XYZ file of C-alpha atoms in Angstrom:
734
model
C -36.468 48.475 8.470
C -33.741 50.953 7.659
C -31.056 48.525 8.740
C -32.617 45.794 6.596
C -32.774 48.184 3.677
C -29.120 49.113 4.121
C -28.128 45.428 4.280
C -30.162 44.730 1.159
C -28.447 47.583 -0.659
C -25.012 46.307 0.412
C -25.810 42.783 -0.750
C -27.050 44.127 -4.057
C -23.872 46.148 -4.461
C -21.692 43.082 -3.656
C -23.636 40.904 -6.069
C -23.393 43.580 -8.716
C -19.634 43.842 -8.214
C -19.319 40.041 -8.434
C -21.351 39.984 -11.615
C -19.286 42.775 -13.080
C -16.085 40.898 -12.098
C -17.333 37.682 -13.612
C -18.340 39.576 -16.735
C -14.880 41.066 -17.040
C -13.394 37.598 -16.442
C -15.554 36.035 -19.083
C -15.252 38.685 -21.776
C -11.807 40.157 -21.201
C -9.640 37.195 -20.070
C -9.184 34.477 -22.719
C -8.099 31.184 -21.052
C -6.682 29.918 -24.360
C -3.814 32.352 -23.822
C -2.651 30.152 -20.925
C -2.585 26.742 -22.667
C 1.193 26.556 -22.795
C 1.563 27.605 -19.157
C -0.930 24.916 -18.104
C 0.954 22.285 -20.128
C 4.257 23.371 -18.575
C 2.816 23.124 -15.082
C 1.630 19.578 -15.760
C 5.002 18.591 -17.221
C 6.951 20.066 -14.303
C 4.723 18.308 -11.796
C 4.492 14.856 -13.440
C 6.754 14.566 -16.462
C 3.754 14.079 -18.757
C 2.985 16.149 -21.845
C -0.495 17.669 -21.741
C -1.997 18.697 -25.053
C -5.057 20.957 -25.135
C -6.206 20.709 -28.751
C -9.659 22.144 -28.193
C -10.771 25.522 -26.962
C -10.679 26.490 -23.308
C -13.773 28.376 -22.236
C -15.278 29.831 -19.086
C -18.558 28.554 -17.740
C -20.964 30.507 -15.580
C -24.005 28.290 -15.221
C -24.715 26.181 -13.328
C -21.346 26.806 -11.666
C -18.411 29.052 -12.294
C -15.535 27.227 -13.916
C -13.933 26.349 -17.210
C -14.291 23.685 -19.878
C -11.919 22.141 -22.358
C -12.256 19.708 -25.227
C -9.814 17.352 -26.965
C -7.364 16.863 -24.103
C -4.567 14.271 -24.354
C -1.650 13.029 -22.269
C 1.587 11.424 -23.477
C 5.049 10.591 -22.213
C 6.725 12.345 -25.157
C 5.543 15.141 -27.371
C 6.610 13.121 -30.426
C 4.679 10.018 -29.433
C 1.019 9.220 -29.468
C -1.096 9.870 -26.405
C -1.910 7.030 -24.017
C -4.845 9.023 -22.604
C -7.335 11.084 -24.598
C -10.311 12.978 -23.246
C -13.223 14.367 -25.209
C -14.063 16.999 -22.630
C -13.291 18.113 -19.104
C -15.077 20.674 -17.026
C -14.145 22.032 -13.610
C -16.586 24.014 -11.525
C -15.523 26.167 -8.577
C -17.523 27.699 -5.776
C -17.852 31.452 -6.165
C -17.952 32.813 -2.601
C -14.685 31.148 -1.373
C -12.844 32.954 -4.184
C -13.279 36.216 -2.252
C -11.374 34.619 0.634
C -8.650 33.495 -1.760
C -9.805 29.918 -1.411
C -10.281 27.625 -4.375
C -12.995 25.116 -3.741
C -13.894 22.789 -6.582
C -17.593 22.301 -6.898
C -17.507 19.590 -9.557
C -15.176 17.727 -11.869
C -16.628 16.132 -14.991
C -14.653 13.938 -17.366
C -16.362 12.608 -20.485
C -15.163 10.344 -23.266
C -11.908 9.242 -21.657
C -9.986 6.818 -23.878
C -6.948 5.232 -22.221
C -4.665 2.789 -24.031
C -2.249 1.271 -21.511
C 0.393 -1.117 -22.871
C 3.305 -3.133 -21.529
C 5.816 -4.153 -24.208
C 7.830 -7.394 -24.537
C 10.519 -5.985 -22.230
C 7.975 -5.179 -19.535
C 8.148 -1.395 -20.062
C 4.784 0.412 -19.730
C 3.849 3.092 -22.250
C 2.690 5.416 -19.446
C 6.148 5.665 -17.850
C 7.606 9.146 -18.502
C 10.734 9.216 -20.645
C 13.854 9.124 -18.444
C 11.854 8.397 -15.287
C 13.914 6.581 -12.638
C 13.476 5.505 -9.061
C 16.744 7.097 -7.920
C 16.842 9.312 -4.810
C 17.146 13.014 -5.809
C 20.484 14.747 -5.277
C 21.043 16.840 -2.177
C 20.923 20.109 -4.110
C 17.578 19.231 -5.708
C 14.507 20.773 -4.114
C 12.748 18.336 -1.823
C 9.173 17.419 -2.494
C 6.511 18.210 0.001
C 6.384 15.839 2.921
C 3.495 13.426 3.215
C 2.221 15.413 6.205
C 2.081 18.565 4.125
C 0.385 16.671 1.319
C -2.123 15.153 3.719
C -2.804 18.591 5.198
C -3.620 19.947 1.764
C -5.750 16.959 0.873
C -7.541 17.177 4.210
C -9.076 20.427 3.045
C -10.181 18.811 -0.194
C -13.925 18.743 -0.578
C -15.596 18.143 -3.910
C -19.350 17.708 -4.065
C -19.232 15.813 -7.357
C -16.664 13.938 -9.453
C -17.959 12.174 -12.518
C -16.430 10.049 -15.281
C -18.705 8.990 -18.112
C -18.698 7.185 -21.450
C -15.082 6.134 -21.144
C -12.905 3.218 -22.274
C -9.758 1.829 -20.675
C -7.699 -0.725 -22.616
C -4.826 -2.667 -21.083
C -2.530 -5.127 -22.836
C 0.586 -6.908 -21.598
C 2.765 -8.322 -24.385
C 5.220 -9.794 -21.893
C 2.855 -11.678 -19.588
C 0.059 -11.981 -22.118
C -3.481 -10.774 -21.720
C -5.694 -8.018 -22.998
C -8.512 -6.346 -21.083
C -11.056 -3.688 -21.936
C -13.106 -1.744 -19.374
C -16.071 0.316 -20.524
C -17.207 2.877 -17.934
C -20.703 4.157 -18.457
C -20.630 6.123 -15.215
C -18.283 6.502 -12.263
C -19.658 9.018 -9.802
C -18.232 10.187 -6.465
C -20.419 12.395 -4.283
C -19.334 14.715 -1.465
C -15.731 13.621 -1.631
C -13.910 14.472 1.578
C -11.106 12.729 3.404
C -11.763 10.899 6.659
C -15.460 10.856 5.957
C -17.522 8.339 4.003
C -18.522 9.410 0.518
C -20.760 7.630 -1.949
C -19.422 5.945 -5.090
C -21.611 4.706 -7.930
C -20.245 2.607 -10.789
C -21.796 1.305 -13.987
C -19.257 -0.489 -16.153
C -18.337 -3.616 -18.072
C -15.097 -5.553 -18.467
C -13.947 -7.848 -21.285
C -11.123 -10.304 -20.563
C -10.557 -10.984 -24.254
C -11.465 -14.675 -24.025
C -15.197 -14.273 -24.560
C -15.811 -13.567 -20.881
C -17.565 -10.259 -20.191
C -18.667 -8.869 -16.828
C -21.211 -6.077 -16.513
C -21.672 -4.434 -13.129
C -23.909 -1.865 -11.526
C -23.035 -1.065 -7.949
C -22.532 1.394 -5.164
C -20.496 1.683 -1.991
C -19.323 4.052 0.708
C -15.608 4.912 0.665
C -13.612 6.283 3.594
C -10.034 7.477 3.041
C -8.004 8.161 6.182
C -4.581 9.282 4.945
C -3.272 10.083 8.415
C -3.882 6.543 9.615
C -3.316 4.975 6.165
C -6.651 3.267 6.491
C -8.973 2.794 3.549
C -12.446 1.324 3.815
C -15.196 0.234 1.458
C -18.461 -0.345 3.270
C -21.987 -1.238 2.232
C -20.847 -2.607 -1.110
C -23.899 -3.600 -3.117
C -23.343 -4.761 -6.632
C -25.330 -6.471 -9.360
C -23.200 -8.313 -11.894
C -23.929 -10.187 -15.102
C -21.273 -12.579 -16.391
C -21.531 -13.410 -20.095
C -19.542 -16.075 -21.915
C -20.044 -18.856 -19.370
C -23.507 -19.896 -20.542
C -25.939 -19.102 -23.338
C -27.397 -16.317 -21.230
C -25.585 -13.878 -18.931
C -25.254 -15.206 -15.396
C -26.663 -12.776 -12.799
C -24.871 -12.332 -9.454
C -25.675 -10.259 -6.391
C -22.816 -9.114 -4.144
C -22.818 -7.581 -0.679
C -19.423 -6.969 0.884
C -17.078 -4.806 2.967
C -13.314 -4.277 2.770
C -10.723 -2.524 4.924
C -7.054 -1.949 4.114
C -4.983 -0.780 7.098
C -1.455 -0.018 5.901
C -0.183 0.886 9.341
C -1.314 -2.482 10.647
C -0.119 -3.950 7.336
C -3.396 -5.806 6.941
C -6.371 -6.277 4.656
C -9.778 -7.610 5.573
C -12.466 -8.607 3.102
C -15.944 -9.702 4.111
C -18.214 -11.005 1.375
C -21.456 -11.019 3.288
C -23.288 -12.621 0.419
C -22.501 -13.661 -3.124
C -25.714 -14.945 -4.598
C -26.037 -16.819 -7.883
C -29.525 -18.050 -8.690
C -30.627 -19.493 -5.316
C -27.074 -20.356 -4.321
C -25.370 -18.083 -1.787
C -21.773 -17.987 -0.569
C -20.029 -16.116 2.252
C -16.314 -15.353 2.481
C -14.167 -13.942 5.279
C -10.586 -13.131 4.313
C -7.781 -11.590 6.379
C -4.358 -10.741 5.011
C -1.503 -9.793 7.350
C 2.035 -8.667 6.434
C 0.314 -7.139 3.451
C 3.243 -5.167 2.043
C 6.027 -7.686 2.644
C 5.169 -11.379 2.736
C 1.368 -11.597 2.815
C -0.140 -14.253 5.072
C -3.690 -15.240 4.180
C -6.384 -16.609 6.461
C -10.007 -17.057 5.564
C -13.156 -19.097 5.470
C -15.551 -19.859 2.623
C -19.059 -21.012 3.451
C -21.867 -22.128 1.185
C -24.858 -23.515 3.048
C -26.254 -26.735 1.541
C -28.616 -25.638 -1.204
C -30.151 -26.941 -4.392
C -27.437 -26.831 -7.047
C -29.718 -27.573 -9.982
C -31.071 -24.029 -10.555
C -27.493 -22.729 -10.676
C -26.536 -25.354 -13.252
C -29.544 -24.332 -15.327
C -28.378 -20.704 -15.134
C -24.947 -21.859 -16.301
C -26.527 -23.562 -19.294
C -25.485 -27.008 -18.066
C -28.081 -29.593 -19.035
C -28.124 -32.347 -16.469
C -28.862 -35.915 -17.556
C -31.810 -37.646 -15.977
C -30.792 -39.156 -12.652
C -32.192 -42.090 -10.746
C -32.786 -39.990 -7.625
C -35.205 -37.083 -7.866
C -33.341 -35.329 -5.030
C -29.831 -35.676 -6.486
C -27.806 -32.439 -6.132
C -30.521 -30.861 -3.988
C -28.149 -30.317 -1.036
C -24.676 -29.157 -2.039
C -22.556 -27.025 0.270
C -18.979 -26.107 1.168
C -17.263 -25.059 4.379
C -13.547 -24.453 3.912
C -10.945 -22.776 6.116
C -7.905 -21.584 4.217
C -4.444 -20.482 5.256
C -1.437 -19.606 3.155
C 0.548 -17.072 1.177
C 0.967 -16.042 -2.470
C 3.255 -19.070 -2.840
C 1.199 -21.809 -1.151
C -2.217 -22.289 0.356
C -3.834 -24.979 2.512
C -7.547 -25.604 2.947
C -8.145 -27.424 6.238
C -10.653 -28.314 7.488
C -12.334 -28.812 4.137
C -15.931 -30.035 4.090
C -18.190 -30.627 1.098
C -21.781 -31.740 1.537
C -23.351 -33.642 -1.354
C -26.902 -34.680 -0.499
C -26.442 -37.404 2.139
C -22.664 -37.597 1.655
C -19.911 -35.635 3.364
C -16.356 -35.173 2.116
C -13.826 -33.936 4.686
C -10.090 -33.493 4.931
C -7.323 -31.371 3.496
C -6.583 -29.808 0.116
C -3.374 -27.849 -0.433
C -1.486 -26.098 -3.203
C 2.037 -26.516 -1.831
C 3.533 -24.628 -4.775
C 1.136 -22.320 -6.575
C 3.614 -21.463 -9.321
C 4.067 -25.126 -10.259
C 0.483 -26.135 -9.361
C 1.633 -28.766 -6.848
C -1.620 -30.144 -5.449
C -1.842 -32.303 -2.336
C -4.971 -33.778 -0.750
C -6.053 -36.194 1.959
C -9.808 -36.714 1.888
C -12.410 -38.922 3.528
C -15.836 -39.537 2.003
C -18.187 -41.092 4.521
C -20.596 -42.696 2.069
C -22.044 -42.218 -1.398
C -24.473 -44.076 -3.636
C -23.398 -43.230 -7.178
C -26.454 -45.020 -8.561
C -28.470 -41.973 -7.475
C -26.559 -39.895 -10.034
C -26.755 -42.414 -12.900
C -29.662 -42.640 -15.351
C -32.655 -44.492 -13.904
C -33.029 -48.176 -14.716
C -35.514 -48.897 -17.457
C -38.429 -51.177 -16.695
C -37.197 -54.743 -16.608
C -33.536 -53.763 -16.425
C -31.467 -54.969 -13.527
C -29.172 -51.970 -13.594
C -29.145 -48.440 -14.907
C -26.262 -49.197 -17.236
C -26.962 -51.627 -20.090
C -24.615 -54.405 -21.048
C -21.631 -53.024 -22.891
C -21.586 -53.195 -26.629
C -18.571 -54.328 -28.567
C -15.746 -51.890 -28.116
C -14.595 -49.723 -30.965
C -12.014 -47.048 -31.526
C -13.204 -43.475 -31.043
C -14.185 -41.692 -34.217
C -12.228 -38.733 -35.460
C -12.771 -35.722 -33.233
C -13.912 -37.746 -30.199
C -12.154 -37.358 -26.887
C -9.257 -39.687 -26.179
C -9.740 -42.450 -23.633
C -6.686 -41.297 -21.647
C -6.357 -37.482 -21.273
C -2.661 -37.298 -22.163
C -2.274 -33.517 -21.970
C -4.045 -33.377 -18.618
C -1.811 -36.079 -17.132
C 1.287 -34.260 -18.368
C 0.130 -31.092 -16.632
C -0.635 -32.775 -13.309
C 1.537 -32.294 -10.264
C -0.328 -33.934 -7.421
C -0.012 -36.298 -4.506
C -3.126 -37.371 -2.685
C -5.165 -39.974 -0.897
C -8.897 -40.654 -0.936
C -10.729 -42.897 1.547
C -14.363 -43.872 1.060
C -16.072 -45.684 3.907
C -19.162 -46.802 1.961
C -19.600 -46.732 -1.821
C -22.206 -48.198 -4.134
C -22.191 -48.207 -7.925
C -24.408 -50.239 -10.242
C -25.834 -51.980 -7.183
C -22.393 -53.244 -6.162
C -21.583 -52.241 -2.567
C -17.990 -51.404 -1.632
C -16.399 -50.647 1.721
C -13.142 -49.157 2.980
C -12.008 -47.887 -0.394
C -8.471 -46.502 -0.407
C -6.853 -44.863 -3.426
C -3.508 -43.090 -3.409
C -2.644 -40.978 -6.435
C 0.643 -39.473 -7.547
C 1.208 -37.618 -10.800
C 4.317 -35.815 -11.970
C 6.308 -35.369 -15.172
C 3.678 -37.106 -17.296
C 3.374 -40.271 -15.173
C 0.189 -41.002 -13.214
C 0.391 -43.698 -10.527
C -2.579 -45.028 -8.590
C -0.954 -47.101 -5.862
C -2.091 -48.679 -3.734
C -5.683 -49.482 -4.590
C -7.660 -51.274 -1.909
C -11.386 -52.093 -2.000
C -13.523 -54.465 0.038
C -16.484 -55.636 -2.007
C -18.789 -58.605 -2.616
C -17.321 -60.532 0.293
C -13.755 -60.203 -0.989
C -11.015 -57.674 -1.574
C -9.362 -55.923 -4.503
C -5.787 -54.674 -4.200
C -3.113 -53.560 -6.612
C -1.878 -50.594 -8.595
C -2.304 -48.934 -11.971
C -0.010 -46.501 -13.756
C -0.211 -44.439 -16.942
C 2.944 -43.186 -18.637
C 1.918 -40.256 -20.847
C 5.373 -38.805 -21.506
C 5.334 -39.969 -25.134
C 2.772 -39.520 -27.883
C 1.025 -42.810 -27.100
C 0.338 -43.567 -23.431
C 1.313 -46.840 -21.759
C -1.065 -48.464 -19.256
C 0.433 -50.801 -16.645
C -1.990 -52.828 -14.488
C -1.285 -55.123 -11.537
C -4.439 -56.197 -9.694
C -5.289 -58.907 -7.188
C -8.945 -59.811 -6.671
C -9.437 -62.189 -3.792
C -12.630 -64.136 -3.103
C -15.333 -61.842 -4.488
C -18.828 -63.026 -5.298
C -18.819 -62.801 -9.084
C -22.566 -62.886 -9.822
C -23.066 -59.098 -9.774
C -19.982 -58.483 -11.895
C -20.988 -61.091 -14.472
C -24.432 -59.568 -14.702
C -22.972 -56.157 -15.499
C -20.991 -57.699 -18.357
C -23.802 -59.653 -20.006
C -26.984 -58.305 -18.395
C -27.822 -61.944 -17.654
C -27.802 -64.068 -14.512
C -25.040 -66.195 -16.011
C -22.346 -66.986 -13.470
C -22.056 -67.052 -9.705
C -19.460 -68.205 -7.223
C -16.476 -66.867 -5.364
C -13.688 -65.830 -7.714
C -10.069 -64.785 -7.344
C -7.991 -63.129 -10.070
C -4.427 -62.060 -10.453
C -3.945 -59.745 -13.430
C -0.633 -58.354 -14.635
C -0.704 -56.567 -18.003
C 0.949 -53.808 -19.976
C -0.639 -52.081 -22.950
C 0.028 -49.157 -25.267
C -2.720 -47.110 -26.913
C -5.383 -44.493 -26.367
C -8.633 -46.214 -27.177
C -10.166 -49.436 -25.918
C -9.431 -51.535 -28.999
C -5.837 -50.334 -29.283
C -5.165 -51.135 -25.621
C -6.719 -54.588 -25.930
C -4.822 -55.391 -29.128
C -1.509 -54.299 -27.616
C -2.026 -55.777 -24.160
C 0.497 -58.362 -23.044
C 0.253 -60.078 -19.697
C -0.938 -62.922 -17.527
C -4.152 -63.801 -15.756
C -4.581 -66.379 -13.026
C -8.198 -67.296 -12.320
C -9.696 -69.372 -9.539
C -13.390 -70.063 -8.970
C -14.870 -71.852 -5.954
C -18.462 -72.982 -5.457
C -19.279 -71.686 -8.906
C -22.451 -72.115 -10.912
C -23.016 -71.572 -14.635
C -26.695 -70.642 -14.806
C -28.890 -71.772 -17.676
C -26.376 -74.287 -19.025
C -25.894 -77.885 -17.900
C -22.911 -79.482 -19.586
C -23.919 -82.913 -18.267
C -27.288 -82.552 -19.926
C -25.696 -81.640 -23.241
C -23.621 -84.839 -23.188
C -26.461 -87.031 -21.928
C -28.808 -85.829 -24.660
C -26.143 -86.479 -27.248
C -25.553 -89.990 -25.893
C -29.259 -90.793 -25.962
C -29.508 -89.623 -29.546
C -26.540 -91.560 -30.821
C -26.308 -94.663 -28.655
C -29.639 -96.121 -29.833
C -28.063 -97.632 -32.947
C -25.499 -99.361 -30.737
C -27.810 -100.089 -27.832
C -27.124 -103.802 -28.073
C -23.578 -103.189 -26.989
C -24.667 -101.063 -23.975
C -27.928 -102.698 -22.850
C -27.966 -101.148 -19.369
C -26.385 -97.713 -20.012
C -29.511 -95.659 -19.274
C -29.743 -96.760 -15.663
C -26.373 -95.104 -15.050
C -27.325 -91.745 -16.560
C -28.566 -88.977 -14.194
C -32.366 -89.151 -14.206
C -32.982 -85.541 -13.072
C -30.610 -82.941 -14.437
C -30.490 -79.363 -13.117
C -30.633 -76.392 -15.433
C -27.259 -75.194 -14.147
C -23.720 -76.526 -13.947
C -21.974 -76.566 -10.588
C -18.265 -75.802 -10.770
C -15.620 -76.593 -8.180
C -11.841 -76.437 -8.031
C -11.658 -74.225 -11.145
C -8.089 -73.063 -11.715
C -6.739 -71.564 -14.936
C -3.605 -69.768 -16.063
C -4.047 -67.589 -19.115
C -1.973 -65.288 -21.254
C -3.153 -62.052 -22.824
C -1.871 -61.126 -26.257
C -3.195 -59.741 -29.550
C -6.541 -58.921 -28.033
C -7.231 -62.436 -26.779
C -7.300 -64.215 -23.457
C -5.642 -67.530 -24.268
C -6.253 -70.474 -21.933
C -4.198 -73.415 -23.248
C -5.314 -75.997 -20.673
C -7.474 -75.895 -17.576
C -9.785 -78.247 -15.705
C -12.462 -78.182 -13.061
C -14.941 -80.429 -11.330
C -18.672 -80.412 -12.077
C -21.674 -82.360 -10.810
C -21.050 -86.089 -11.354
C -17.887 -85.503 -13.326
C -15.095 -83.222 -14.426
C -14.053 -81.141 -17.425
C -10.788 -80.608 -19.243
C -10.818 -77.539 -21.483
C -8.817 -75.163 -23.651
C -9.653 -72.147 -25.775
C -9.625 -68.362 -25.909
C -11.755 -65.297 -25.309
C -11.725 -62.427 -27.824
C -11.470 -59.289 -25.673
C -12.334 -56.950 -28.553
C -15.313 -58.777 -30.063
C -16.314 -60.270 -26.687
C -16.537 -63.691 -28.258
C -15.166 -67.044 -27.134
C -14.207 -70.452 -28.499
C -13.601 -73.314 -26.033
C -13.249 -77.053 -26.534
C -14.359 -79.136 -23.545
C -13.877 -82.743 -22.607
C -16.732 -83.713 -20.283
C -16.170 -86.730 -18.012
C -19.312 -88.360 -16.593
C -18.441 -90.357 -13.478
C -21.740 -92.255 -13.697
C -20.682 -93.734 -17.034
C -17.780 -95.490 -15.346
C -20.338 -98.198 -14.621
C -20.571 -98.848 -18.361
C -17.606 -101.038 -19.102
C -16.754 -99.766 -22.555
C -17.359 -96.069 -21.744
C -15.371 -95.863 -18.530
C -13.047 -92.799 -18.380
C -14.385 -91.380 -21.645
C -14.184 -87.586 -22.111
C -17.100 -86.460 -24.218
C -16.238 -83.535 -26.548
C -18.340 -80.375 -26.305
C -17.714 -77.155 -28.266
C -18.677 -73.791 -26.737
C -18.681 -70.781 -29.068
C -20.490 -67.466 -29.039
C -20.498 -63.862 -27.833
C -21.615 -62.352 -24.563
C -24.568 -60.647 -26.220
C -25.934 -63.919 -27.662
C -28.247 -66.372 -25.888
C -26.368 -68.679 -23.462
C -28.562 -71.608 -24.527
C -26.935 -71.436 -27.963
C -23.352 -71.378 -26.733
C -22.489 -75.036 -26.171
C -23.107 -77.962 -28.515
C -21.866 -81.558 -28.387
C -19.367 -82.629 -31.007
C -21.594 -85.319 -32.467
C -19.013 -86.623 -34.924
C -16.426 -87.087 -32.212
C -18.991 -88.667 -29.875
C -20.048 -91.064 -32.634
C -16.430 -92.022 -33.198
C -15.943 -92.671 -29.485
C -19.069 -94.805 -29.335
C -18.037 -96.707 -32.484
C -14.621 -97.484 -31.056
C -16.230 -98.663 -27.813
C -18.697 -100.796 -29.813
C -15.839 -102.527 -31.622
C -14.323 -103.402 -28.281
C -17.695 -104.683 -27.096
C -18.132 -106.736 -30.276
C -14.740 -108.349 -29.849
C -15.490 -109.120 -26.220
C -18.865 -110.669 -27.109
C -17.231 -112.825 -29.792
C -14.556 -113.853 -27.347
C -17.222 -114.883 -24.792
C -19.034 -117.032 -27.309
C -15.776 -118.728 -28.361
C -14.820 -119.190 -24.734
C -18.129 -120.905 -24.051
C -17.429 -123.362 -26.869
C -13.945 -123.933 -25.570
C -15.143 -124.175 -22.001
C -13.424 -120.996 -20.956
C -15.153 -118.352 -18.828
C -14.147 -115.072 -20.489
C -15.935 -111.717 -20.660
C -13.573 -110.103 -23.137
C -11.162 -110.930 -25.836
C -8.230 -110.027 -23.642
C -9.557 -112.289 -20.896
C -10.144 -115.077 -23.446
C -6.620 -114.807 -24.699
C -5.300 -114.843 -21.134
C -7.509 -117.826 -20.215
C -6.470 -119.712 -23.329
C -2.840 -119.025 -22.643
C -3.281 -120.142 -19.069
C -5.138 -123.284 -20.214
C -2.486 -124.024 -22.825
C 0.177 -123.590 -20.221
C -1.714 -125.873 -17.906
C -2.011 -128.535 -20.638
C 1.634 -128.111 -21.485
C 2.605 -128.537 -17.850
C 0.361 -131.593 -17.564
C 1.918 -133.132 -20.693
C 5.387 -132.420 -19.454
C 4.600 -134.048 -16.103
C 3.083 -137.089 -17.803
C 6.151 -137.464 -19.989
C 8.410 -137.065 -16.991
C 6.520 -139.744 -15.116
C 6.940 -142.178 -17.999
C 10.646 -141.438 -18.248
C 11.060 -141.959 -14.536
C 9.385 -145.405 -14.752
C 11.558 -146.355 -17.722
C 14.770 -145.456 -15.924
C 13.679 -147.453 -12.894
C 13.208 -150.621 -15.044
C 16.701 -150.231 -16.385
């Protein structure tokens, strides 16, 4: 008990002495007397000017230390500060002071306001005046070695470092860009080298373009100065990105990172980056970190439903034909490269039942030189188009008449985008379907540079035939130029025709050769300016809902009645049962394209029981046509006076009008033809009657004239012979 009492008395004495010492320190020593010395120490150590505008004061509770207000830092005493601080407080542990050790218990910074700028010459405003990177002269005192520095820092142990309510602004007038970081709280707990310490951060960042990121996170930091190894582990962060959608986009991040400067490497593991229900994982390794970094990594996003993410992004999806469209979207990409170039191979994208694989590379990041070689196994684009309405054959209605885009609408050809492109790539699609048209073995090669986009070659197998060719767009000048050279060989045209008119109008196997050049940036302008040639061939074709024979036959029946006496048996030669369609064979036409029209000066083709000669044009802008046909009915060759006649039919209309109203017989011309034939018949009938009276068998006037001439010649020859016989007898008598 006595020993305990003595110890208690000694402790009380020590505590009393400490309290007396602290009292003397607090009430006798004024820290404001040392402002200039503190500023000089900072200047000698760093070259910065420290200004302590507020009062310095001692603190006793909760820890021993000092506080200061209105602190600023500048590179020159005559220039404004680039860092200002509302208050700073430093707490020290009391007991170690008796062992001549200074151990900081806490460091609190509040209201930091940093304005960091880089001018047009690339000079930062935080660089001390006269600072250089030159090696100090031999007679200058050497700085402490890194080992000595590390030894000092190794003893560093601070239970709490805290920065609150602070703003950091950064602007670069040379490179462009302005950023603002608002720090609500940055807290480091139990800071000690070579051991993990906790870091908590609540902050927001504004990129100056309407994009703002707010984050609330924590991690464990380990700093190993001896091994130059720095690690962030157990990173957990909640972020909200504003400016992308109407509402901030929430993200959840779990990651780890290690920088090993001795091994010259960096490793980043994003264990999970979750947005809505969409999660990504990234592994990234960087070697040769401090010289010529080499990057290797892998990005993985398991196939997930993309639609909730798009909703979070404020993207309103149109209604799609498939209820499961975009329900399985994923990425698996392995990347390799450097700060100058990067290659992603293998590259795999899953889109529902489709898979895209291959290579994507930025061969020159500075100049955005993109290269790709991709294979898409199969895709049905109809799943991603609006659903077909009841009664519609396809999801996309027949096109309306084209018109120029109104002011403010997007251009048809993205000129600025094409000018910016620097790419070379190839895309293969094994199976493709769009608007119910199946395609196979699609190959498209694309090259774009210096404002010229070339798609060459193009190769598609579809509808039993093949499409080949190339297309180019020259966007170097204000108005782009479109150059098209396509060959379409033997495709079944029914599906294509139905897309154009939404009617079952035309079928058959068609071949085209199109070579055009046009200048403009809307549909009408391109069509008006287009100049070129089109060669069209159609085999085993059928025009549905129109029978050109029927049109002529009906016209003949209507108009031939008044002249029936001249053609008493014509009806037995007319087709008794006519189909609703017109069969077409051996259709071959050469057309020119100019001033918005497809001009077909002369073409012909065979139809059921006849043939057609035609000419006319198709208005590409109004989608109207005007053709004049000469219909030859082979059956009418049996009618003597109508043999070889081409019956005129006029076809006019637009693709959106009823096909039954397109073609009409030219009744005036038909009447004229029939009248001319009737005159011939009348003459022949008159000649027959006269021949009967003269005893000559003649069916026509021409035959009568020939028979009469022959009979006259016969009579003349007979008379000559009779006269010759008489003369011969007379000469014999003499």
